[in-house]
Short mmCIF file of C-alpha atoms in Angstrom, two decimals:
data_model
loop_
_atom_site.label_atom_id
_atom_site.label_comp_id
_atom_site.label_asym_id
_atom_site.label_seq_id
_atom_site.Cartn_x
_atom_site.Cartn_y
_atom_site.Cartn_z
CA MET A 1 -43.82 56.10 -88.63
CA LEU A 2 -40.79 54.59 -90.28
CA ASN A 3 -40.86 51.48 -92.48
CA VAL A 4 -40.17 48.28 -90.51
CA ASN A 5 -38.18 47.07 -93.39
CA ASP A 6 -35.86 50.11 -93.47
CA ILE A 7 -35.50 49.86 -89.71
CA LEU A 8 -34.53 46.23 -89.88
CA GLU A 9 -32.10 46.95 -92.81
CA THR A 10 -30.20 49.49 -90.83
CA ILE A 11 -29.96 47.05 -87.80
CA LYS A 12 -28.86 44.30 -90.01
CA MET A 13 -26.18 46.36 -91.64
CA ILE A 14 -24.64 47.06 -88.10
CA GLU A 15 -25.16 43.67 -86.65
CA GLU A 16 -24.32 41.45 -89.42
CA GLU A 17 -22.47 43.37 -92.24
CA ASN A 18 -19.85 45.24 -90.06
CA LEU A 19 -21.19 48.58 -90.79
CA ASP A 20 -19.50 51.19 -88.68
CA ILE A 21 -18.03 54.67 -88.33
CA ARG A 22 -14.51 53.92 -88.77
CA THR A 23 -13.12 57.17 -87.22
CA ILE A 24 -13.89 60.50 -85.78
CA THR A 25 -10.79 62.60 -86.23
CA MET A 26 -10.24 65.85 -84.42
CA GLY A 27 -7.95 68.11 -86.36
CA ILE A 28 -6.17 70.47 -84.08
CA SER A 29 -3.88 73.46 -85.49
CA LEU A 30 -0.71 73.69 -83.44
CA LEU A 31 0.63 76.86 -85.06
CA SER A 32 -0.21 78.78 -82.01
CA CYS A 33 2.33 76.43 -80.14
CA ALA A 34 5.35 77.40 -82.04
CA THR A 35 8.09 79.00 -80.13
CA ASP A 36 11.82 79.27 -80.52
CA ASP A 37 12.26 77.02 -77.47
CA ILE A 38 11.54 73.32 -78.27
CA ASP A 39 10.47 72.57 -74.37
CA ARG A 40 8.17 75.56 -74.29
CA SER A 41 6.57 74.43 -77.48
CA CYS A 42 6.14 70.89 -76.26
CA GLU A 43 4.45 72.14 -73.09
CA LYS A 44 2.09 74.22 -75.23
CA ILE A 45 1.28 71.36 -77.74
CA TYR A 46 0.48 69.02 -74.69
CA ASP A 47 -1.77 71.70 -73.09
CA LYS A 48 -3.65 72.32 -76.44
CA ILE A 49 -4.24 68.86 -77.22
CA CYS A 50 -5.42 67.85 -73.84
CA LYS A 51 -7.76 70.83 -73.76
CA LYS A 52 -9.20 70.49 -77.26
CA ALA A 53 -9.65 66.74 -77.40
CA GLU A 54 -10.46 66.39 -73.64
CA HIS A 55 -13.96 65.01 -74.32
CA LEU A 56 -13.48 63.53 -77.88
CA VAL A 57 -13.30 59.86 -76.74
CA LYS A 58 -16.23 60.29 -74.29
CA THR A 59 -18.43 62.02 -76.75
CA GLY A 60 -17.65 59.55 -79.32
CA GLU A 61 -18.78 56.62 -76.92
CA GLU A 62 -21.91 58.44 -76.02
CA ILE A 63 -22.82 58.83 -79.79
CA GLU A 64 -22.14 55.23 -80.27
CA LYS A 65 -24.42 54.47 -77.58
CA MET A 66 -27.23 56.93 -78.75
CA TYR A 67 -27.39 55.75 -82.42
CA GLY A 68 -26.32 52.27 -81.83
CA ILE A 69 -23.63 52.33 -84.30
CA PRO A 70 -20.04 51.33 -83.37
CA ILE A 71 -17.40 54.21 -83.74
CA ILE A 72 -14.23 52.20 -84.06
CA ASN A 73 -11.53 54.84 -83.64
CA LYS A 74 -11.30 58.29 -82.07
CA ARG A 75 -8.16 60.01 -83.24
CA VAL A 76 -6.32 63.43 -83.41
CA ALA A 77 -4.56 64.92 -86.44
CA VAL A 78 -2.26 67.93 -85.80
CA THR A 79 -0.22 70.39 -87.73
CA PRO A 80 2.70 68.84 -89.60
CA ILE A 81 5.30 69.04 -86.73
CA ALA A 82 8.17 69.98 -89.21
CA MET A 83 6.51 73.51 -89.29
CA LEU A 84 6.92 73.76 -85.41
CA LEU A 85 10.54 72.40 -85.69
CA ALA A 86 11.38 75.01 -88.21
CA ALA A 87 10.83 77.64 -85.48
CA SER A 88 12.20 75.68 -82.50
CA GLY A 89 14.90 73.58 -83.77
CA GLY A 90 16.22 71.02 -81.36
CA ASN A 91 15.68 67.19 -81.29
CA PRO A 92 12.33 66.53 -83.19
CA VAL A 93 11.89 63.27 -81.11
CA LYS A 94 10.86 65.31 -78.21
CA TYR A 95 7.75 66.43 -80.23
CA ALA A 96 6.85 62.70 -80.70
CA LEU A 97 7.22 61.92 -77.25
CA THR A 98 4.97 64.84 -76.24
CA LEU A 99 2.31 63.79 -78.76
CA GLU A 100 2.62 60.23 -77.55
CA LYS A 101 1.94 61.63 -73.96
CA ALA A 102 -1.11 63.76 -75.02
CA ALA A 103 -2.38 60.85 -77.10
CA ASN A 104 -2.42 58.76 -73.96
CA THR A 105 -3.92 61.44 -71.80
CA VAL A 106 -6.86 61.94 -74.09
CA GLY A 107 -7.22 58.36 -74.81
CA VAL A 108 -7.17 58.31 -78.50
CA ASN A 109 -5.81 55.20 -80.46
CA PHE A 110 -3.66 57.05 -83.00
CA LEU A 111 -2.48 60.72 -83.28
CA GLY A 112 -1.21 61.68 -86.84
CA GLY A 113 0.88 64.75 -88.01
CA TYR A 114 4.38 63.87 -87.37
CA SER A 115 4.74 64.95 -90.83
CA ALA A 116 6.71 67.29 -93.38
CA LEU A 117 5.47 68.63 -96.66
CA VAL A 118 8.37 68.71 -99.06
CA GLN A 119 6.72 68.36 -102.61
CA LYS A 120 8.77 71.15 -103.91
CA GLY A 121 11.84 71.22 -101.50
CA PHE A 122 13.14 71.05 -97.85
CA ALA A 123 12.39 74.02 -95.75
CA ALA A 124 13.88 74.64 -92.35
CA GLY A 125 12.79 71.64 -89.96
CA ASP A 126 11.74 69.27 -92.94
CA GLU A 127 14.76 67.12 -93.41
CA ALA A 128 15.66 67.01 -89.59
CA LEU A 129 12.02 65.80 -88.97
CA ILE A 130 12.23 63.20 -91.55
CA ARG A 131 15.48 61.95 -90.62
CA SER A 132 14.11 61.48 -87.21
CA ILE A 133 10.91 59.51 -88.20
CA PRO A 134 12.53 55.99 -87.74
CA GLU A 135 13.56 56.87 -84.16
CA ALA A 136 10.26 58.68 -83.42
CA LEU A 137 7.95 55.69 -84.61
CA ALA A 138 10.20 53.20 -82.55
CA VAL A 139 9.89 54.98 -79.26
CA THR A 140 6.23 55.78 -79.49
CA GLU A 141 3.20 53.63 -80.02
CA HIS A 142 0.34 55.90 -81.09
CA ILE A 143 2.05 58.39 -83.43
CA CYS A 144 1.67 58.25 -87.10
CA SER A 145 3.77 59.96 -89.75
CA SER A 146 3.40 61.06 -93.20
CA VAL A 147 5.53 62.87 -95.81
CA ASN A 148 4.36 64.52 -98.99
CA ILE A 149 6.89 64.24 -101.67
CA GLY A 150 5.11 65.41 -104.76
CA SER A 151 1.98 66.96 -106.25
CA THR A 152 0.51 67.53 -109.50
CA LYS A 153 1.28 71.36 -109.38
CA THR A 154 4.78 70.93 -108.14
CA GLY A 155 6.03 67.67 -109.59
CA ILE A 156 8.08 65.08 -107.53
CA ASN A 157 10.92 65.95 -105.08
CA MET A 158 13.19 63.03 -106.07
CA ASP A 159 15.77 64.14 -103.32
CA ALA A 160 12.90 63.54 -100.77
CA VAL A 161 11.93 60.14 -102.51
CA LYS A 162 15.52 59.09 -102.23
CA LEU A 163 15.64 59.81 -98.55
CA MET A 164 12.12 58.15 -97.91
CA GLY A 165 13.41 54.82 -99.23
CA TYR A 166 16.19 54.76 -96.67
CA ILE A 167 13.54 56.06 -93.85
CA VAL A 168 11.22 53.25 -94.41
CA LYS A 169 13.63 50.58 -94.31
CA ARG A 170 15.37 52.08 -91.29
CA SER A 171 12.02 52.29 -89.58
CA ALA A 172 11.48 48.57 -90.12
CA GLU A 173 15.01 47.76 -88.92
CA LEU A 174 14.55 49.91 -85.65
CA THR A 175 11.01 48.04 -84.93
CA GLU A 176 12.20 44.60 -86.00
CA LYS A 177 11.47 43.09 -82.61
CA GLN A 178 7.89 44.52 -82.81
CA ASN A 179 7.10 42.86 -86.23
CA CYS A 180 8.49 45.76 -88.06
CA ILE A 181 5.46 47.97 -87.03
CA GLY A 182 7.53 51.23 -87.49
CA PRO A 183 6.77 51.65 -91.24
CA ALA A 184 3.04 50.63 -90.85
CA LYS A 185 2.69 54.11 -89.21
CA LEU A 186 4.46 55.85 -92.09
CA VAL A 187 2.73 57.00 -95.44
CA VAL A 188 4.60 58.63 -98.29
CA PHE A 189 2.20 60.89 -100.16
CA CYS A 190 1.66 62.47 -103.45
CA ASN A 191 -1.04 65.04 -103.40
CA ALA A 192 -1.71 64.47 -99.85
CA PRO A 193 -5.26 65.83 -98.55
CA GLU A 194 -4.98 68.37 -95.73
CA ASP A 195 -8.25 66.95 -94.10
CA ASN A 196 -7.91 63.21 -94.23
CA PRO A 197 -9.27 61.48 -91.14
CA PHE A 198 -7.74 58.08 -91.76
CA MET A 199 -4.47 56.85 -90.37
CA ALA A 200 -1.65 56.74 -90.73
CA GLY A 201 -1.72 59.60 -93.27
CA ALA A 202 -3.85 62.07 -91.12
CA PHE A 203 -2.46 65.50 -90.65
CA HIS A 204 -4.14 68.96 -90.04
CA GLY A 205 -3.27 71.05 -93.05
CA ALA A 206 -2.07 74.62 -92.96
CA GLY A 207 -5.23 75.86 -94.57
CA GLU A 208 -7.58 74.03 -92.14
CA PRO A 209 -9.15 75.96 -89.25
CA GLU A 210 -8.20 76.03 -85.71
CA CYS A 211 -10.09 72.87 -84.69
CA VAL A 212 -12.36 70.68 -86.81
CA ILE A 213 -13.98 67.21 -86.77
CA ASN A 214 -13.72 64.99 -89.62
CA VAL A 215 -15.36 61.62 -89.98
CA GLY A 216 -14.52 58.52 -92.03
CA VAL A 217 -17.16 55.82 -92.74
CA SER A 218 -16.72 52.36 -93.57
CA GLY A 219 -18.86 49.49 -94.78
CA PRO A 220 -17.37 47.06 -97.43
CA GLY A 221 -19.37 44.30 -95.82
CA VAL A 222 -22.62 46.26 -96.52
CA VAL A 223 -21.84 46.62 -100.07
CA ARG A 224 -20.80 43.14 -100.57
CA ALA A 225 -24.03 41.75 -98.92
CA ALA A 226 -26.31 43.94 -101.19
CA LEU A 227 -24.29 42.64 -104.31
CA ASN A 228 -24.68 39.15 -103.13
CA LYS A 229 -28.32 39.56 -103.31
CA LEU A 230 -28.25 40.83 -106.94
CA ASP A 231 -28.96 38.46 -109.74
CA LYS A 232 -25.87 37.27 -111.27
CA THR A 233 -27.17 38.20 -114.66
CA ALA A 234 -27.64 41.71 -113.68
CA ASP A 235 -25.73 44.06 -115.88
CA LEU A 236 -22.99 46.50 -114.51
CA THR A 237 -25.01 49.53 -114.61
CA GLU A 238 -27.41 47.73 -112.21
CA VAL A 239 -24.26 47.03 -110.00
CA ALA A 240 -22.98 50.65 -110.05
CA ASP A 241 -26.55 51.98 -109.24
CA LEU A 242 -26.77 49.38 -106.32
CA ILE A 243 -23.44 50.57 -104.95
CA LYS A 244 -24.49 54.14 -105.23
CA ARG A 245 -27.65 53.55 -103.22
CA ILE A 246 -25.61 51.67 -100.44
CA ALA A 247 -22.89 54.40 -100.38
CA PHE A 248 -25.59 56.92 -100.08
CA LYS A 249 -26.95 55.22 -96.84
CA ILE A 250 -23.49 54.60 -95.38
CA THR A 251 -22.50 58.14 -95.84
CA ARG A 252 -25.71 59.63 -94.20
CA MET A 253 -24.77 57.98 -91.19
CA GLY A 254 -21.32 59.51 -91.19
CA GLN A 255 -22.92 62.84 -91.92
CA LEU A 256 -25.08 62.55 -88.84
CA VAL A 257 -22.53 61.31 -86.62
CA GLY A 258 -20.09 64.06 -87.70
CA LYS A 259 -22.58 66.83 -87.20
CA GLU A 260 -23.65 65.45 -83.60
CA ALA A 261 -20.09 65.11 -82.71
CA SER A 262 -19.26 68.62 -83.83
CA SER A 263 -22.19 70.09 -82.04
CA ARG A 264 -21.59 68.11 -78.91
CA LEU A 265 -17.97 69.31 -78.83
CA SER A 266 -18.67 72.93 -80.25
CA VAL A 267 -16.08 72.29 -83.02
CA PRO A 268 -16.89 73.04 -86.51
CA PHE A 269 -17.78 70.01 -88.81
CA GLY A 270 -15.15 69.49 -91.51
CA ILE A 271 -15.80 66.67 -93.92
CA VAL A 272 -17.09 63.28 -94.40
CA ASP A 273 -14.56 60.87 -95.91
CA LEU A 274 -16.43 58.63 -98.18
CA SER A 275 -14.43 55.59 -98.01
CA LEU A 276 -14.67 51.83 -98.14
CA ALA A 277 -12.19 50.85 -95.41
CA PRO A 278 -11.79 47.11 -94.95
CA THR A 279 -10.71 45.29 -91.73
CA PRO A 280 -9.30 41.92 -91.43
CA ALA A 281 -12.70 40.71 -90.09
CA ILE A 282 -14.51 38.29 -92.26
CA GLY A 283 -17.04 39.98 -94.42
CA ASP A 284 -15.33 43.48 -94.29
CA SER A 285 -13.21 43.21 -97.35
CA VAL A 286 -13.13 45.28 -100.58
CA ALA A 287 -11.57 42.36 -102.42
CA HIS A 288 -14.72 40.30 -101.68
CA ILE A 289 -16.94 43.13 -103.23
CA LEU A 290 -14.82 42.71 -106.37
CA GLU A 291 -15.14 39.07 -106.18
CA GLU A 292 -18.92 39.53 -105.63
CA MET A 293 -19.18 41.34 -108.87
CA GLY A 294 -17.90 38.31 -110.73
CA LEU A 295 -14.08 38.09 -110.45
CA THR A 296 -12.97 34.52 -109.27
CA GLN A 297 -10.21 36.33 -107.27
CA CYS A 298 -9.01 39.83 -106.77
CA GLY A 299 -5.90 40.39 -108.76
CA CYS A 300 -7.06 38.61 -111.78
CA HIS A 301 -7.62 40.65 -115.10
CA GLY A 302 -10.72 42.73 -114.65
CA THR A 303 -9.78 43.86 -111.21
CA THR A 304 -8.81 47.30 -112.19
CA ALA A 305 -12.03 47.84 -114.02
CA ALA A 306 -14.21 46.45 -111.38
CA LEU A 307 -12.40 48.71 -108.61
CA ALA A 308 -12.76 51.78 -111.08
CA LEU A 309 -16.48 51.20 -111.14
CA LEU A 310 -16.75 50.56 -107.33
CA ASN A 311 -14.81 53.64 -106.46
CA ASP A 312 -16.74 55.88 -108.73
CA ALA A 313 -20.11 54.60 -107.51
CA VAL A 314 -19.08 55.14 -103.92
CA LYS A 315 -18.26 58.53 -104.57
CA LYS A 316 -21.40 59.40 -106.63
CA GLY A 317 -23.61 57.79 -104.03
CA GLY A 318 -21.81 59.43 -101.12
CA VAL A 319 -21.57 63.02 -102.49
CA MET A 320 -25.31 63.66 -102.19
CA ALA A 321 -25.50 62.17 -98.76
CA SER A 322 -23.06 64.73 -97.40
CA SER A 323 -22.79 68.43 -97.24
CA HIS A 324 -18.96 68.32 -97.36
CA VAL A 325 -16.99 65.60 -98.70
CA GLY A 326 -13.27 65.33 -98.45
CA GLY A 327 -10.10 63.26 -97.29
CA LEU A 328 -9.28 60.40 -99.37
CA SER A 329 -12.86 59.29 -100.37
CA GLY A 330 -12.83 56.13 -102.33
CA ALA A 331 -12.16 52.40 -101.92
CA PHE A 332 -9.03 51.48 -99.75
CA ILE A 333 -6.86 48.51 -100.89
CA PRO A 334 -4.52 47.97 -97.84
CA VAL A 335 -3.49 44.35 -98.37
CA SER A 336 -2.80 43.23 -94.61
CA GLU A 337 -5.98 44.79 -93.60
CA ASP A 338 -8.36 43.05 -95.91
CA ALA A 339 -8.99 39.18 -95.72
CA GLY A 340 -9.80 38.88 -99.43
CA MET A 341 -6.47 40.68 -100.39
CA ILE A 342 -4.43 38.60 -98.05
CA ASP A 343 -5.84 35.58 -99.68
CA ALA A 344 -5.32 36.77 -103.15
CA ALA A 345 -1.72 37.86 -102.19
CA ARG A 346 -1.10 34.36 -100.83
CA SER A 347 -2.30 32.49 -103.87
CA GLY A 348 0.03 34.54 -106.00
CA ASN A 349 -3.04 36.13 -107.98
CA LEU A 350 -2.41 39.66 -106.39
CA THR A 351 1.07 41.04 -107.22
CA LEU A 352 2.54 44.39 -106.45
CA GLU A 353 2.34 45.29 -110.16
CA LYS A 354 -1.24 44.69 -110.20
CA LEU A 355 -1.93 46.60 -107.13
CA GLU A 356 0.14 49.48 -108.64
CA ALA A 357 -2.46 49.35 -111.62
CA MET A 358 -5.36 49.38 -109.22
CA THR A 359 -4.11 52.49 -107.31
CA ALA A 360 -4.59 54.41 -110.63
CA VAL A 361 -8.33 54.10 -110.27
CA CYS A 362 -8.99 53.96 -106.64
CA SER A 363 -8.31 55.99 -103.47
CA VAL A 364 -4.64 56.18 -101.97
CA GLY A 365 -2.11 53.57 -103.20
CA LEU A 366 0.19 50.72 -102.31
CA ASP A 367 -1.20 50.31 -98.82
CA MET A 368 -0.03 47.92 -96.01
CA ILE A 369 2.13 45.63 -98.29
CA VAL A 370 4.76 43.39 -96.70
CA ILE A 371 7.94 43.20 -98.78
CA PRO A 372 11.11 41.10 -98.38
CA GLY A 373 13.51 42.48 -95.71
CA GLU A 374 16.32 42.42 -98.23
CA THR A 375 14.74 45.04 -100.41
CA THR A 376 17.12 47.99 -100.85
CA PRO A 377 16.31 51.45 -99.88
CA GLU A 378 16.74 52.28 -103.66
CA VAL A 379 14.06 49.79 -104.69
CA ILE A 380 11.73 51.18 -101.97
CA SER A 381 12.40 54.76 -103.27
CA ALA A 382 11.56 53.69 -106.78
CA ILE A 383 8.33 52.13 -105.65
CA ILE A 384 7.50 55.39 -104.12
CA ALA A 385 8.48 57.23 -107.30
CA ASP A 386 6.30 55.05 -109.52
CA GLU A 387 3.30 55.53 -107.29
CA ALA A 388 3.94 59.26 -106.86
CA ALA A 389 4.06 59.47 -110.65
CA ILE A 390 0.59 57.99 -110.93
CA GLY A 391 -0.84 60.38 -108.68
CA MET A 392 0.85 63.51 -110.10
CA VAL A 393 -0.14 62.70 -113.65
CA ASN A 394 -3.66 61.71 -112.84
CA SER A 395 -4.31 64.59 -110.23
CA LYS A 396 -5.23 62.18 -107.59
CA THR A 397 -3.86 61.32 -104.01
CA THR A 398 -1.36 58.24 -104.21
CA ALA A 399 0.63 56.89 -101.28
CA VAL A 400 2.96 54.20 -100.34
CA ARG A 401 2.89 52.30 -97.14
CA VAL A 402 5.13 49.33 -97.47
CA ILE A 403 6.70 47.47 -94.63
CA PRO A 404 9.99 45.70 -95.25
CA ALA A 405 9.85 42.67 -93.05
CA ILE A 406 13.49 42.36 -91.71
CA GLY A 407 14.79 38.78 -91.92
CA LYS A 408 11.82 37.44 -93.82
CA LYS A 409 11.61 36.27 -97.21
CA VAL A 410 8.61 35.75 -99.88
CA GLY A 411 5.97 33.49 -98.59
CA GLU A 412 6.75 34.19 -94.85
CA GLU A 413 3.95 36.16 -92.90
CA LEU A 414 4.16 39.30 -90.80
CA GLU A 415 1.55 39.69 -88.02
CA PHE A 416 0.62 43.17 -86.56
CA GLY A 417 -2.57 42.44 -84.93
CA GLY A 418 -5.62 44.65 -84.56
CA LEU A 419 -6.84 46.68 -87.38
CA LEU A 420 -3.54 46.45 -89.08
CA GLY A 421 -3.85 42.72 -89.50
CA SER A 422 -1.12 40.52 -91.05
CA GLY A 423 0.32 39.89 -94.47
CA PRO A 424 2.39 37.60 -96.52
CA VAL A 425 5.74 38.86 -97.72
CA MET A 426 5.11 39.55 -101.31
CA PRO A 427 7.55 39.34 -104.29
CA VAL A 428 9.36 42.50 -105.25
CA ASN A 429 11.18 43.15 -108.52
CA GLN A 430 14.71 43.70 -107.10
CA THR A 431 16.40 44.81 -110.20
CA ALA A 432 18.39 47.94 -109.24
CA PRO A 433 17.12 51.34 -110.15
CA ASP A 434 19.98 52.84 -108.07
CA ILE A 435 21.48 55.39 -110.59
CA PHE A 436 18.04 56.74 -111.56
CA ILE A 437 17.28 57.17 -107.71
CA HIS A 438 20.67 58.58 -106.74
CA ARG A 439 20.25 61.34 -109.54
CA GLY A 440 18.01 63.28 -107.13
CA GLY A 441 16.60 66.71 -108.31
CA ARG A 442 12.82 67.11 -109.28
CA ILE A 443 10.65 65.60 -111.74
CA PRO A 444 8.98 68.52 -113.29
CA ALA A 445 5.27 69.23 -112.92
CA PRO A 446 3.13 67.56 -115.69
CA MET A 447 1.31 69.01 -118.52
CA GLN A 448 -2.51 69.64 -117.57
CA SER A 449 -3.62 69.91 -121.20
CA LEU A 450 -3.13 67.59 -124.24
CA LYS A 451 -4.31 64.80 -122.19
CA ASN A 452 -3.79 61.26 -123.60
CA MET B 1 -36.38 63.34 -78.83
CA ARG B 2 -37.58 60.16 -80.05
CA ALA B 3 -36.06 56.65 -80.09
CA ILE B 4 -36.91 53.40 -81.94
CA ILE B 5 -36.87 50.23 -79.92
CA SER B 6 -36.78 47.17 -82.14
CA VAL B 7 -37.39 43.63 -81.03
CA VAL B 8 -36.56 40.76 -83.26
CA GLY B 9 -36.67 37.01 -82.21
CA LYS B 10 -39.07 34.05 -81.59
CA ASP B 11 -42.64 34.99 -80.73
CA THR B 12 -43.54 34.33 -77.09
CA VAL B 13 -46.17 35.54 -74.70
CA GLY B 14 -45.63 38.90 -73.06
CA ILE B 15 -43.14 40.48 -75.11
CA LEU B 16 -45.13 43.71 -75.64
CA ALA B 17 -46.11 43.70 -71.87
CA LYS B 18 -42.45 43.39 -70.57
CA VAL B 19 -40.92 46.00 -73.09
CA SER B 20 -43.73 48.33 -72.20
CA VAL B 21 -43.26 47.98 -68.38
CA CYS B 22 -39.52 48.75 -68.86
CA CYS B 23 -40.29 51.85 -70.82
CA ALA B 24 -43.01 53.03 -68.34
CA GLN B 25 -40.39 52.47 -65.31
CA ARG B 26 -38.14 54.96 -67.13
CA ASN B 27 -40.83 57.24 -68.21
CA ALA B 28 -40.41 56.61 -71.91
CA ASN B 29 -43.68 57.32 -73.56
CA ILE B 30 -44.86 54.92 -76.20
CA VAL B 31 -45.98 56.74 -79.35
CA ASP B 32 -46.38 53.98 -82.01
CA VAL B 33 -46.16 50.27 -82.11
CA THR B 34 -45.86 47.90 -85.31
CA GLN B 35 -45.60 44.21 -85.40
CA THR B 36 -44.90 41.88 -88.26
CA ILE B 37 -43.82 38.44 -88.66
CA LEU B 38 -40.65 38.39 -90.99
CA GLN B 39 -39.36 35.18 -92.17
CA ASP B 40 -40.80 33.29 -89.17
CA LEU B 41 -39.42 35.93 -86.94
CA PHE B 42 -41.40 38.20 -84.76
CA ALA B 43 -40.45 41.79 -85.41
CA MET B 44 -41.82 44.64 -83.21
CA ILE B 45 -40.78 48.23 -83.78
CA MET B 46 -41.79 50.79 -81.02
CA LEU B 47 -41.43 54.41 -81.26
CA VAL B 48 -40.88 56.10 -78.10
CA ASP B 49 -40.69 59.65 -76.87
CA ILE B 50 -37.55 59.97 -74.56
CA GLN B 51 -37.81 63.69 -73.81
CA ASN B 52 -38.74 63.28 -70.11
CA LEU B 53 -36.71 59.96 -69.35
CA ASN B 54 -36.15 59.61 -65.59
CA CYS B 55 -32.72 58.09 -66.32
CA GLY B 56 -29.98 58.45 -68.93
CA PHE B 57 -30.47 57.11 -72.51
CA GLU B 58 -27.60 54.51 -71.89
CA ASP B 59 -29.72 53.17 -69.05
CA LEU B 60 -32.73 52.69 -70.99
CA SER B 61 -30.69 51.02 -73.76
CA ASP B 62 -28.82 48.61 -71.35
CA SER B 63 -31.91 47.62 -69.44
CA LEU B 64 -33.82 46.69 -72.71
CA SER B 65 -30.94 44.66 -74.19
CA GLU B 66 -30.59 42.96 -70.89
CA LEU B 67 -34.25 42.12 -71.03
CA GLY B 68 -33.79 40.88 -74.58
CA LYS B 69 -31.04 38.50 -73.37
CA GLU B 70 -33.27 37.04 -70.58
CA MET B 71 -36.01 36.38 -73.26
CA GLY B 72 -33.84 35.24 -76.10
CA LEU B 73 -34.69 38.28 -78.19
CA SER B 74 -32.35 40.80 -79.97
CA ILE B 75 -33.56 44.37 -78.72
CA HIS B 76 -32.09 47.53 -79.86
CA VAL B 77 -32.70 50.98 -78.84
CA MET B 78 -31.51 53.69 -81.35
CA HIS B 79 -32.30 57.39 -81.69
CA GLU B 80 -34.79 57.77 -84.58
CA ASP B 81 -32.44 60.27 -86.44
CA ILE B 82 -30.20 57.38 -87.63
CA PHE B 83 -33.07 55.90 -89.45
CA ASN B 84 -34.30 59.13 -90.78
CA SER B 85 -30.95 60.23 -92.12
CA MET B 86 -30.40 56.79 -93.77
CA HIS B 87 -33.68 56.20 -95.33
CA ARG B 88 -35.16 59.65 -96.12
CA ILE B 89 -33.73 62.38 -98.34
#
């Protein structure tokens, strides 16, 4: 029989340390729904999502009960809608409204894939879709959007970067009365993964199968609790080993749930995304892990090194625990969703520049950062360009999800509620990069040898 | 199919009896029981066979956690696979 301490350890992780499965995301290919008539395409999309994901939420709840582990979100990711728009033409917002209707019918809390992949240039449908994003996010509640504007193999599409600065700002303006929620559902990627289960950046890539189940695990609280028990004189090799062991256990849970969901739904199992995804709940913070390692507050010098250690150890521990690993896999650092990051940002210890450095060594990028409403589209584009350059050169995924708080200044707060949390408006260097951004064109793909 | 019932709380008379009755009523066969005192807390782990349950898994789980509330104990019923996958390679 199992060891009593092992059993109690698992229960304690779930009960006290906020261990949970963050999301079961069903990826659905909508390529078969493409027609040259947008209304017909919408009908087919609605039917397909409702059929494929009919039992997703119920199955998730059953598994939750069976294993006693909370599964926080059940979500759907679909083929980038720009591909369907290329065939059908018409007003892309119709697709957003159809997806919203389908999301409500199947009961998922987010549906991602109002997306376009334009790392090398705009194909038919791409630009029209991107231009419709602000309106689409304003008239829907559950739809998430993402745009891939660069990759290591193609370089950065600076025309798209220029456009996205304006789109992010416009999204905030159109949702000003809803606390500028629009851009919180919009991610601008470099090297976007095609199998990411986490929102807002989830979409079902063109190379993915017809339908697939991907799982995202979480558990910053568990890592922190374990580190808390470690002697303060333990060296960093011991710290890394401990994180690996915890990451292994957390990921095994994700693997189990993913396999079970896939077998119950008769849908192939895709990947486990080994991520430490924080929530605003106390004790569920990535910043607090870094502080537990010995930093006085997240954002001080040493933060990047501590985060690099954490991110690497999570991957090393998790890789062996799962048969297929993918998605974003790493530690997330969304400011408004992490109690420790919020405190560090409020106290001025955590700045945008430090966050940018941190994104070079961890998963994703500048995430859920509230910036002053007066920030110009050009400055937002430049933030996106900087972040994309880090991803492009380092062959990793980076992303930008910043929220211009319309009418608010540095020091004020923006409240989203729920998993999205709340955040202080952070200072942004407003010196104009306008001429650079307006040049447009492409930043060429980087050298992959002579690395220094 | 087997599940683990874990009971943690202050030791009182009749914990084992009441949990066993609840299992018997739902046709869950008790395979193994371990008890320990952990930092002044009573901890009992019960391995039960749930192959022939006469109710749904949810019903067993809900009625035991309800019993836990009545007795001031924390009772969880979880499929054994979660522990196996987490603690065994």
